[in-house]
Structure formats: C-alpha cells, structure tokens
Coordinates of C-alpha atoms and ligand atoms in Angstrom, one line a residue:
M1 CA -17.0 -13.7 12.0
E2 CA -13.8 -14.3 10.0
V3 CA -13.4 -10.7 9.2
K4 CA -13.6 -9.5 12.9
E5 CA -10.9 -12.1 14.0
V6 CA -8.5 -11.1 11.2
N7 CA -9.0 -7.4 11.9
A8 CA -8.3 -7.9 15.6
A9 CA -4.8 -9.3 14.7
N10 CA -4.4 -6.5 12.2
K11 CA -4.8 -3.8 14.8
K12 CA -2.7 -5.4 17.5
G13 CA 0.6 -5.8 15.8
M14 CA 1.3 -3.4 12.9
Y15 CA 3.1 -0.8 15.0
E16 CA 5.2 -3.3 17.0
N17 CA 6.0 -5.0 13.6
V18 CA 7.4 -1.7 12.0
M19 CA 9.5 -0.9 14.9
R20 CA 11.0 -4.4 15.3
Q21 CA 11.9 -4.2 11.6
F22 CA 13.4 -0.8 12.0
D23 CA 15.4 -1.6 15.2
H24 CA 16.9 -4.8 13.4
A25 CA 17.9 -2.8 10.3
A26 CA 19.3 0.0 12.4
D27 CA 21.3 -2.4 14.5
T28 CA 22.5 -4.3 11.1
M29 CA 23.9 -1.0 9.6
S30 CA 24.8 0.8 13.0
L31 CA 22.6 3.8 12.2
S32 CA 23.8 6.8 14.1
P33 CA 22.0 7.1 17.4
G34 CA 20.7 10.6 17.0
I35 CA 19.2 10.0 13.5
R36 CA 17.8 6.7 14.9
K37 CA 16.0 8.7 17.5
I38 CA 14.5 11.1 14.9
L39 CA 13.3 8.3 12.6
A40 CA 11.9 6.3 15.5
S41 CA 9.3 9.0 16.2
T42 CA 6.6 10.7 14.0
N43 CA 6.9 14.3 13.1
N44 CA 3.2 15.2 13.5
E45 CA 0.0 13.3 14.3
I46 CA -3.3 14.8 13.4
V47 CA -6.6 13.7 14.9
V48 CA -9.8 15.3 13.7
H49 CA -13.4 14.7 14.8
F50 CA -16.0 16.1 12.2
P51 CA -19.8 15.9 11.9
V52 CA -21.6 14.9 8.8
K53 CA -25.3 14.7 8.0
L54 CA -26.4 11.2 7.0
D55 CA -29.1 10.6 4.3
N56 CA -31.8 10.1 7.1
G57 CA -31.2 13.6 8.5
E58 CA -29.2 12.4 11.4
I59 CA -25.8 13.8 12.3
E60 CA -22.8 11.5 13.0
V61 CA -19.4 12.4 14.2
F62 CA -16.5 10.7 12.6
T63 CA -12.7 10.4 13.5
G64 CA -10.0 10.9 11.0
Y65 CA -6.3 10.6 11.2
R66 CA -3.3 11.8 9.4
V67 CA 0.2 10.9 10.7
Q68 CA 3.2 12.6 9.1
H69 CA 6.3 10.5 10.0
N70 CA 9.2 12.2 8.3
N71 CA 9.8 14.7 5.4
A72 CA 13.5 14.9 5.3
L73 CA 13.5 13.9 1.7
G74 CA 10.4 15.8 0.5
P75 CA 6.7 16.3 1.2
Y76 CA 4.9 13.6 3.2
K77 CA 3.3 11.1 1.0
G78 CA 0.9 8.1 1.6
G79 CA -2.5 6.7 1.3
L80 CA -5.9 7.3 3.1
R81 CA -7.6 4.2 4.4
Y82 CA -11.4 3.9 5.2
H83 CA -11.6 0.9 7.5
P84 CA -12.7 0.1 11.1
T85 CA -9.2 -0.8 12.0
V86 CA -7.8 2.7 11.2
D87 CA -6.4 4.3 14.5
I88 CA -3.4 6.3 15.6
D89 CA -1.2 3.2 15.8
A90 CA -2.2 1.8 12.5
A91 CA -1.6 5.3 10.9
R92 CA 1.7 5.6 12.6
A93 CA 3.0 2.2 11.4
L94 CA 1.8 2.8 7.8
A95 CA 3.2 6.3 7.7
M96 CA 6.7 4.9 8.8
W97 CA 6.5 2.3 6.1
M98 CA 5.9 5.0 3.6
T99 CA 9.1 6.9 4.6
W100 CA 11.1 3.7 4.0
K101 CA 9.4 3.1 0.8
T102 CA 9.8 6.4 -0.8
A103 CA 13.5 6.6 0.4
L104 CA 14.1 3.1 -1.1
A105 CA 12.4 4.0 -4.5
G106 CA 14.7 7.1 -4.7
L107 CA 11.6 9.5 -4.7
P108 CA 11.8 13.2 -3.4
Y109 CA 9.1 12.3 -0.7
G110 CA 8.6 11.5 2.9
G111 CA 6.1 9.2 4.6
G112 CA 2.5 9.8 5.8
K113 CA -0.6 7.9 6.1
G114 CA -4.1 8.3 7.4
G115 CA -7.8 7.6 7.0
I116 CA -11.1 7.4 8.7
Q117 CA -12.2 4.8 11.2
L118 CA -15.5 3.5 9.7
N119 CA -16.9 0.7 7.7
P120 CA -17.6 2.4 4.3
K121 CA -19.9 -0.5 3.2
I122 CA -22.6 0.8 5.3
Y123 CA -22.7 4.4 3.8
S124 CA -24.4 5.5 0.6
N125 CA -22.3 7.1 -2.1
S126 CA -23.6 10.5 -1.4
E127 CA -22.7 10.0 2.4
L128 CA -19.3 8.9 1.3
E129 CA -18.9 12.0 -0.6
R130 CA -19.9 14.4 2.3
I131 CA -17.8 12.3 4.8
T132 CA -14.6 12.7 2.3
R133 CA -15.3 16.4 1.7
R134 CA -15.8 17.3 5.4
F135 CA -12.7 15.2 6.3
T136 CA -10.7 17.2 3.7
F137 CA -12.0 20.5 5.1
A138 CA -11.1 19.3 8.7
L139 CA -7.5 18.5 7.6
G140 CA -7.3 22.0 6.1
E141 CA -3.7 23.2 5.6
N142 CA -2.3 19.9 7.2
I143 CA -2.3 18.5 3.6
G144 CA -1.1 20.4 0.4
P145 CA 0.4 19.8 -3.0
D146 CA 4.0 20.6 -1.6
H147 CA 3.3 19.5 2.0
D148 CA 1.5 16.2 2.3
I149 CA 0.0 14.5 -0.6
P150 CA -2.5 11.6 0.1
A151 CA -3.5 8.8 -2.3
P152 CA -5.8 5.8 -2.4
D153 CA -5.5 2.9 0.0
V154 CA -7.9 0.2 1.3
N155 CA -11.4 1.3 0.5
T156 CA -10.5 4.6 -1.1
N157 CA -10.3 5.0 -4.8
A158 CA -10.0 7.5 -7.7
Q159 CA -13.5 9.0 -7.0
I160 CA -12.6 9.8 -3.4
M161 CA -9.4 11.4 -4.6
A162 CA -11.3 13.6 -7.0
W163 CA -13.6 14.8 -4.2
I164 CA -10.6 15.6 -2.0
S165 CA -8.8 17.4 -4.9
D166 CA -12.0 19.3 -5.6
T167 CA -12.7 20.3 -2.0
Y168 CA -9.2 21.3 -1.3
S169 CA -9.0 23.5 -4.5
S170 CA -12.5 25.0 -3.8
T171 CA -11.3 26.5 -0.4
K172 CA -8.5 28.4 -2.3
S173 CA -8.7 31.8 -4.0
T174 CA -9.8 31.6 -7.7
S175 CA -6.4 32.6 -9.0
I176 CA -4.5 29.7 -7.6
R177 CA -7.4 27.1 -7.4
Q178 CA -6.1 25.1 -10.6
K179 CA -2.7 24.9 -9.0
N180 CA -3.7 22.5 -6.4
L181 CA -4.9 19.5 -8.3
H182 CA -1.9 17.5 -7.1
V183 CA -2.9 17.8 -3.5
V184 CA -3.8 14.2 -4.0
T185 CA -2.6 11.5 -6.6
G186 CA -4.6 8.5 -7.7
K187 CA -7.2 10.8 -9.3
P188 CA -9.4 9.8 -12.1
V189 CA -7.5 10.6 -15.7
G190 CA -10.3 13.2 -16.4
S191 CA -9.4 15.1 -13.2
G192 CA -5.8 15.3 -13.6
G193 CA -5.1 11.7 -12.9
L194 CA -2.2 9.7 -14.6
E195 CA -2.9 7.0 -17.1
G196 CA -1.7 3.8 -15.6
R197 CA -2.0 4.9 -12.0
D198 CA -4.8 2.6 -11.4
R199 CA -2.7 -0.4 -12.2
A200 CA 0.8 0.9 -10.9
T201 CA 0.9 -1.0 -7.7
G202 CA -0.2 -4.4 -9.1
F203 CA 2.2 -3.7 -12.1
G204 CA 5.0 -3.0 -9.7
V205 CA 4.2 -6.1 -7.5
V206 CA 4.7 -8.2 -10.8
S207 CA 7.9 -6.2 -11.9
T208 CA 9.5 -7.3 -8.5
I209 CA 8.3 -11.0 -9.1
K210 CA 9.8 -10.8 -12.6
S211 CA 13.1 -9.5 -11.1
W212 CA 13.0 -12.4 -8.4
A213 CA 12.5 -14.9 -11.3
K214 CA 15.4 -13.4 -13.3
A215 CA 17.7 -13.6 -10.2
H216 CA 16.7 -17.1 -9.2
N217 CA 16.7 -18.3 -12.9
Q218 CA 13.0 -19.1 -12.7
D219 CA 10.4 -19.2 -15.5
L220 CA 7.1 -17.6 -14.3
N221 CA 5.2 -19.6 -17.1
G222 CA 3.0 -22.2 -15.3
K223 CA 3.6 -21.0 -11.8
R224 CA 0.5 -21.3 -9.5
F225 CA -0.3 -18.3 -7.4
I226 CA -2.9 -17.4 -4.8
V227 CA -4.0 -13.9 -3.8
Q228 CA -5.6 -12.5 -0.6
G229 CA -7.6 -9.4 -1.5
F230 CA -9.1 -8.8 -4.9
G231 CA -9.3 -5.0 -4.8
N232 CA -7.0 -2.6 -6.6
V233 CA -3.7 -4.2 -5.8
G234 CA -5.0 -8.0 -5.9
Y235 CA -6.7 -7.6 -9.2
W236 CA -4.0 -5.8 -11.1
A237 CA -1.3 -8.1 -9.8
S238 CA -3.2 -11.1 -10.9
Y239 CA -3.8 -9.5 -14.3
F240 CA -0.1 -8.8 -14.9
L241 CA 1.0 -12.2 -13.6
E242 CA -1.4 -14.1 -15.6
K243 CA 0.1 -12.3 -18.6
E244 CA 3.5 -13.8 -17.7
G245 CA 1.9 -17.3 -18.0
A246 CA 1.2 -18.0 -14.3
K247 CA -2.0 -19.3 -13.1
L248 CA -4.4 -17.9 -10.3
I249 CA -5.6 -20.8 -8.4
A250 CA -7.1 -19.4 -5.3
V251 CA -8.6 -15.9 -4.0
Q252 CA -9.5 -14.8 -0.6
D253 CA -11.3 -11.6 0.2
A254 CA -13.4 -10.1 3.2
S255 CA -16.5 -12.2 2.1
G256 CA -14.7 -15.7 1.5
T257 CA -12.2 -17.9 0.0
M258 CA -12.5 -19.9 -3.2
I259 CA -10.3 -22.3 -5.3
N260 CA -10.1 -23.6 -8.8
K261 CA -6.9 -25.6 -9.6
N262 CA -7.6 -25.3 -13.4
G263 CA -7.2 -21.5 -13.0
I264 CA -9.5 -18.4 -12.2
N265 CA -9.5 -15.8 -15.0
P266 CA -8.8 -12.4 -13.3
D267 CA -10.7 -10.4 -15.8
E268 CA -13.8 -12.5 -15.4
L269 CA -13.5 -12.2 -11.6
N270 CA -13.0 -8.7 -11.8
A271 CA -16.2 -8.3 -14.0
H272 CA -18.0 -10.3 -11.4
C273 CA -16.7 -8.0 -8.5
T274 CA -17.8 -4.9 -10.3
E275 CA -21.5 -6.3 -10.2
T276 CA -21.1 -7.3 -6.4
N277 CA -19.8 -4.0 -4.8
G278 CA -16.3 -5.6 -5.0
S279 CA -17.0 -9.0 -3.4
I280 CA -15.9 -12.4 -4.8
S281 CA -19.0 -14.0 -3.3
A282 CA -21.1 -16.3 -5.4
F283 CA -18.4 -16.4 -8.4
K284 CA -19.3 -19.3 -10.5
N285 CA -16.1 -20.8 -11.8
A286 CA -14.6 -21.7 -8.5
T287 CA -15.4 -23.7 -5.3
F288 CA -15.8 -21.9 -2.0
I289 CA -13.8 -23.3 0.9
D290 CA -13.3 -22.7 4.6
S291 CA -11.2 -19.4 5.0
E292 CA -8.8 -21.2 7.4
E293 CA -7.5 -23.3 4.4
F294 CA -6.4 -20.5 2.3
F295 CA -2.8 -20.0 3.4
G296 CA -2.3 -23.9 3.4
I297 CA -3.0 -24.1 -0.3
E298 CA 0.0 -25.5 -2.3
C299 CA 1.4 -23.1 -4.7
D300 CA 4.5 -21.3 -6.1
I301 CA 3.5 -17.7 -5.2
I302 CA 1.5 -16.1 -2.5
I303 CA 0.5 -12.4 -3.0
P304 CA -1.1 -11.0 0.3
A305 CA -3.0 -7.9 -1.1
A306 CA -5.4 -7.1 1.8
L307 CA -4.6 -6.0 5.3
G308 CA -1.7 -6.2 7.8
N309 CA -0.6 -9.1 10.1
Q310 CA -2.2 -11.9 7.9
I311 CA 0.6 -14.5 8.3
T312 CA 1.5 -15.0 11.8
M313 CA 2.5 -17.9 14.2
D314 CA -1.1 -18.9 14.2
N315 CA -0.9 -20.0 10.5
V316 CA 2.7 -19.9 9.4
D317 CA 3.2 -23.6 9.6
K318 CA 0.6 -24.2 6.9
I319 CA 2.4 -22.1 4.3
N320 CA 3.4 -24.2 1.2
T321 CA 4.9 -21.9 -1.4
K322 CA 8.3 -20.7 -2.6
L323 CA 7.7 -17.0 -2.6
I324 CA 5.6 -14.4 -0.8
A325 CA 5.3 -11.1 -2.8
E326 CA 3.8 -8.6 -0.3
G327 CA 1.3 -6.5 -2.1
A328 CA -0.2 -5.4 1.1
N329 CA 1.6 -3.3 3.8
G330 CA 2.7 -5.4 6.8
P331 CA 1.1 -8.7 5.9
L332 CA 3.6 -10.8 7.9
D333 CA 4.6 -10.4 11.5
T334 CA 8.2 -10.6 12.4
E335 CA 8.0 -13.9 14.2
A336 CA 6.3 -15.7 11.2
E337 CA 8.9 -14.1 9.0
K338 CA 11.7 -15.8 10.8
V339 CA 10.0 -19.2 10.4
L340 CA 9.5 -18.7 6.7
L341 CA 13.1 -17.7 6.2
E342 CA 14.4 -20.6 8.0
K343 CA 12.3 -22.7 5.6
G344 CA 13.8 -21.1 2.7
I345 CA 10.9 -19.3 1.5
D346 CA 11.8 -16.1 -0.3
I347 CA 10.0 -12.8 0.6
I348 CA 9.7 -9.6 -1.5
P349 CA 9.1 -7.0 1.3
D350 CA 6.2 -4.5 1.2
I351 CA 8.3 -1.5 0.9
L352 CA 9.8 -2.8 -2.3
C353 CA 7.1 -5.1 -3.6
N354 CA 4.1 -2.5 -3.5
S355 CA 6.3 0.5 -4.3
G356 CA 5.0 0.8 -7.9
G357 CA 1.9 2.6 -6.4
V358 CA 3.8 5.5 -5.0
I359 CA 6.2 5.6 -8.0
G360 CA 3.1 6.0 -10.2
S361 CA 1.9 8.8 -7.9
Y362 CA 5.1 10.7 -8.2
Y363 CA 4.8 10.7 -12.0
E364 CA 1.1 11.9 -11.6
W365 CA 2.3 14.7 -9.2
L366 CA 5.0 15.6 -11.7
Q367 CA 2.5 15.6 -14.6
N368 CA 0.3 18.0 -12.7
K369 CA 3.1 20.3 -11.7
R370 CA 4.3 20.5 -15.4
S371 CA 0.6 20.7 -16.7
E372 CA 1.3 17.6 -19.0
N373 CA -0.7 14.5 -20.0
W374 CA 1.6 11.4 -20.0
K375 CA 1.0 8.1 -21.9
M376 CA 0.3 4.8 -20.2
D377 CA 3.2 2.9 -21.9
D378 CA 5.8 5.5 -21.1
V379 CA 4.5 5.4 -17.3
L380 CA 4.6 1.7 -17.0
N381 CA 8.2 1.7 -18.5
L382 CA 9.3 4.4 -16.0
I383 CA 7.7 2.4 -13.0
Q384 CA 9.3 -0.9 -14.3
D385 CA 12.8 1.0 -14.4
K386 CA 12.5 2.4 -10.8
V387 CA 11.2 -0.8 -9.3
S388 CA 13.8 -3.1 -10.8
T389 CA 16.6 -0.6 -9.8
A390 CA 15.3 -0.7 -6.1
Y391 CA 15.1 -4.6 -6.3
F392 CA 18.7 -5.2 -7.4
K393 CA 19.9 -2.3 -5.0
T394 CA 18.2 -4.3 -2.2
V395 CA 19.9 -7.7 -3.5
D396 CA 23.3 -6.0 -3.5
M397 CA 22.8 -4.7 0.1
A398 CA 21.4 -8.2 1.3
K399 CA 24.7 -9.6 0.1
L400 CA 26.9 -7.0 1.7
H401 CA 25.4 -7.5 5.1
S402 CA 24.6 -11.1 4.6
T403 CA 21.0 -10.4 5.5
D404 CA 17.4 -10.9 4.3
M405 CA 15.6 -8.8 1.7
R406 CA 13.4 -6.8 4.1
T407 CA 16.5 -5.8 6.3
A408 CA 18.4 -5.0 3.1
A409 CA 15.6 -2.9 1.9
Y410 CA 15.4 -0.9 5.1
V411 CA 19.2 -0.4 5.1
V412 CA 19.1 1.1 1.5
A413 CA 16.3 3.4 2.7
L414 CA 17.8 4.3 6.0
T415 CA 21.3 4.9 4.5
R416 CA 19.7 7.6 2.1
L417 CA 18.0 9.2 5.1
E418 CA 21.1 9.2 7.3
L419 CA 23.1 10.9 4.6
T420 CA 20.5 13.6 4.2
Y421 CA 20.6 14.3 8.0
K422 CA 24.4 14.3 8.1
E423 CA 24.8 16.7 5.3
R424 CA 22.1 19.1 6.4
G425 CA 22.4 18.9 10.1
V426 CA 19.6 19.4 12.5
F427 CA 18.1 22.9 12.9
P428 CA 19.1 25.1 14.7
Ligands
NAD29 P1 -8.8 -2.3 -1.9 O1 -9.8 -1.7 -0.9 O2 -9.0 -2.0 -3.4 O3 -8.9 -3.9 -1.7 C1 -8.9 -4.5 -0.5 C2 -9.2 -6.0 -0.5 O4 -8.9 -6.7 0.7 C3 -10.6 -6.4 -0.9 O5 -10.6 -7.3 -1.9 C4 -11.2 -6.8 0.4 O6 -12.3 -7.6 0.3 C5 -10.0 -7.4 0.9 N1 -10.1 -7.6 2.5 C6 -10.4 -6.8 3.4 N2 -10.5 -7.4 4.6 C7 -10.0 -8.7 4.3 C8 -9.9 -9.8 5.3 N3 -10.1 -9.7 6.5 N4 -9.5 -11.0 4.8 C9 -9.3 -11.1 3.4 N5 -9.5 -10.1 2.6 C10 -9.7 -8.9 3.0 O7 -7.5 -2.0 -1.3 P2 -6.0 -2.0 -2.1 O8 -5.9 -0.6 -2.5 O9 -6.0 -3.0 -3.1 O10 -5.0 -2.3 -0.9 C11 -4.7 -3.4 -0.6 C12 -3.4 -3.6 0.3 O11 -2.4 -3.1 -0.6 C13 -3.4 -2.6 1.5 O12 -2.5 -3.3 2.5 C14 -2.8 -1.3 1.0 O13 -2.0 -0.7 2.1 C15 -1.6 -1.8 0.1 N6 -1.1 -0.8 -1.0 C16 -2.1 -0.3 -1.8 C17 -1.6 0.6 -2.8 C18 -2.6 1.3 -3.7 O14 -2.1 1.9 -4.8 N7 -3.9 1.0 -3.7 C19 -0.3 0.9 -2.9 C20 0.6 0.3 -2.0 C21 0.1 -0.6 -1.0

C-alpha cells in the first residue's frame, strides 16, 4: 500500500520539478533565449515495444524507453531503470538531470536516461536476462560506445550491464566485437568493469558531505543519519559515512521502515539484504515502525537514496535535520525545498551529490577505450577530486548569485553548455 502511494507521487511531479529548477536557474543567470529553448527540449525520445517468452511459455510485450536529452558536450550518458513508474515523463526528467550532472562534473558527456516499465521482482533471473537482451536488441543503434552509454539505476545492476554489453557486442561483426565493451558502464569487473564503480555513487555522496562539513566547520564524528533506500547508493553511502564516525539510526526501503538509536551496522544490514532479495524486512537489530514516521526522525543528516518526489508539502513539516544529501535523483519537490531552505536546512542537490556514479562511469569508459585495468584506490581518489572541485565551484557560484546550492549547481552546468553553443553555433 505504502509503495503504491509513494510511487504515485513520484510519477506525477518529476518532470515539472526539473523544468521549474531549470527555469529558475536560467532566470538567475539570464541564459540566452535561444540556448534556453534548445535545453528545455529533448533531442530524441525512443519508445520500443518488444516481445519476450516467459518461463511458462507465454509471451509478454514490454515497453522500454530511452530519452536522449542533449549531447552538446559528448555522447549521451545515463542509467536504465526497471520500475513500474518508468514512463516518458520520468525518462525525460531523469535525462535532463543527467545533462546538468555531467556538465557540472566537467565530463565530456551529455545526458540520457531510460528503462523498462515493469516490476522486476515478479520475474525470474532467466526472464530478466531475456527481457534485458531483447530490450538491448530493440534499442539497436540508438545506443553505442560513442553515442549513448547506459549504466545501472534503480533495480538494474552489474549483471544486467554485462548482458547488455554482451548482446550489443554480439550483434557486431567479429573484427570489432571486442571494441564495444564500453557501450555500458557499471559492468562486473570480470567483464570490463571498473574496480570501485560499484561504490562510486555512495562514495561520492559522502565526499560531498565531507566537503559540506569542511565548509561549515562541522565534525562528522557522532552525527546521526537516516537513509531512505538501501540499494546500491543507500548501502555504500551508509558504509562510507559510518567510516567517518557517523551513526546510521534509521532505514526505510520499499518493504518498511526501521529504527535503532544505538546504531545500525551497514555491513550487517547489507549481509541481511543479500539473503532477502534486497529487502530490510525482518532485520533483527532494529525496531520496525510506521513508514509515515520516517522523515520525522530527529537526526543530523538525511540521505534519500530511493525514488523521486519523496519530500513534498505533505511531509516537509516533519523534517527535523540539518542537512539533506540527495543520493537519489529528484527526491525533493520544489515547494518543499523552499520550506526547507527557509528553515535553514542545507541541501546538497542531486546533480552534485550523486555525481560520483557518473564520474566512476567515465573512468570505466576511459579504461575500456584504452584497454587498461585501473586500481580501486586510484579510482576513488579521482572521484573524490572531481566531486570536491564541483562542490566548491558550486559554493562560489552560490555566493556570486546569492542563491541556493541547487540553483548554483545548475548555473555552473548551464554556463558550460551556453559557452559550447556560443562557440560552435547552431548547424547549419
Ligand atoms: P537500487 O535499486 O539499488 O535501490 C533502490 C532502493 O530504493 C531499494 O532499497 C528499494 O527498496 C528502495 N525503494 C524503492 N521504492 C521505495 C519506496 N517507495 N520507499 C522507500 N524505498 C524505496 O537503486 P540505486 O541504484 O541505489 O538508486 C537509488 C537512487 O539513486 C535512484 O534515485 C537513482 O536514480 C539514484 N542514482 C543511482 C546511481 C547509481 O550509480 N546506481 C547514480 C546516481 C543516482
């Protein structure tokens, strides 16, 4: 019941949110009108319907999406999500966020996003493999290592990326087959993946929290934090934040909400989740509470790491924290954000906070292009460096325009895009 309600909110507002954020930033920096028109629309929107034979012999037709928002700075880049809320509006919103994110991080990429509208939990592993391979085949040349490069997102993982890479490469002639590994990033290390890509997003989230602590003269040791979503981003963010001495006191996922003010061990919870198909349900060292209570828990840091539009006018008054670090894409709606800023709650915006993932993807892509194997420590240092550069650029921009961190992050990204269009002009 709870999942249905949250998902309805998620579906309604993400596209409106991203457009409101974009308009506000474009006004703040007086973005040139022609470039504003270009960036307000998406370049390409691909919708595919494809059949798959299920384990029981029946055929089902699935709908998949890939929205390519903008490629002025390089190939389209962004995740694939397997979830019932995936539709054209969600893909548009998420693709736009990717354009701003890659521009802010200083990467040679544009923005794209997509996925399949389905509940992956009801399909077997072999059905998911056939669905993934047939979706890849249906996308055909709409993706490619120098054109559009997907990555994992909600309910997709390294295994799914390996199937995509294998399917895409298998459709190429033998002489160039091995040159296509980097059609996706976030692959398993044995299939061309990058050491550290699994933890890159959560590591980046914590890098931004460390930059925030430095800028505000705060010590993370002893800070209490709560996390919504305990998948890839939620787990790794908890893991790295705990290493800074902070304490995880509550977790919410699609199955429920739990609290332990003495601390929840992220590794113990992760080990539990590997036994329960990813769910926190029945974890022994915490008390399960009503899900409505989650955002009202008193803490120092909230990390939303699940779906979009989770903090809205319906629950914003309950929030009792100092910092919200957006691991998820679009977890706050614009109205709720205004209320939080008026209360003096700091927000590290998604396009900055979770950019460690796409930065890690960039290094995986480079590793594959150069036929190299990089080391975890080097990768994490490179991510830390890029994330903190983007953080302090955003802080400087916020001071320059006397504005909030989200608007400032957008302005950094849009300034880079505007310059590119001004230098190159518009063909013909
Ligand atoms: P995931 O599939 O690994 O985990 C998703 C988590 O969200 C699960 O714990 C699930 O139970 C929980 N969840 C789903 N519906 C929920 C609901 N209604 N209420 C509470 N929890 C719910 O996904 P992920 O890769 O960790 O992605 C999480 C978020 O981070 C998404 O917004 C995604 O776009 C964003 N993100 C991911 C990456 C990445 O590298 N994976 C990079 C940048 C941003």
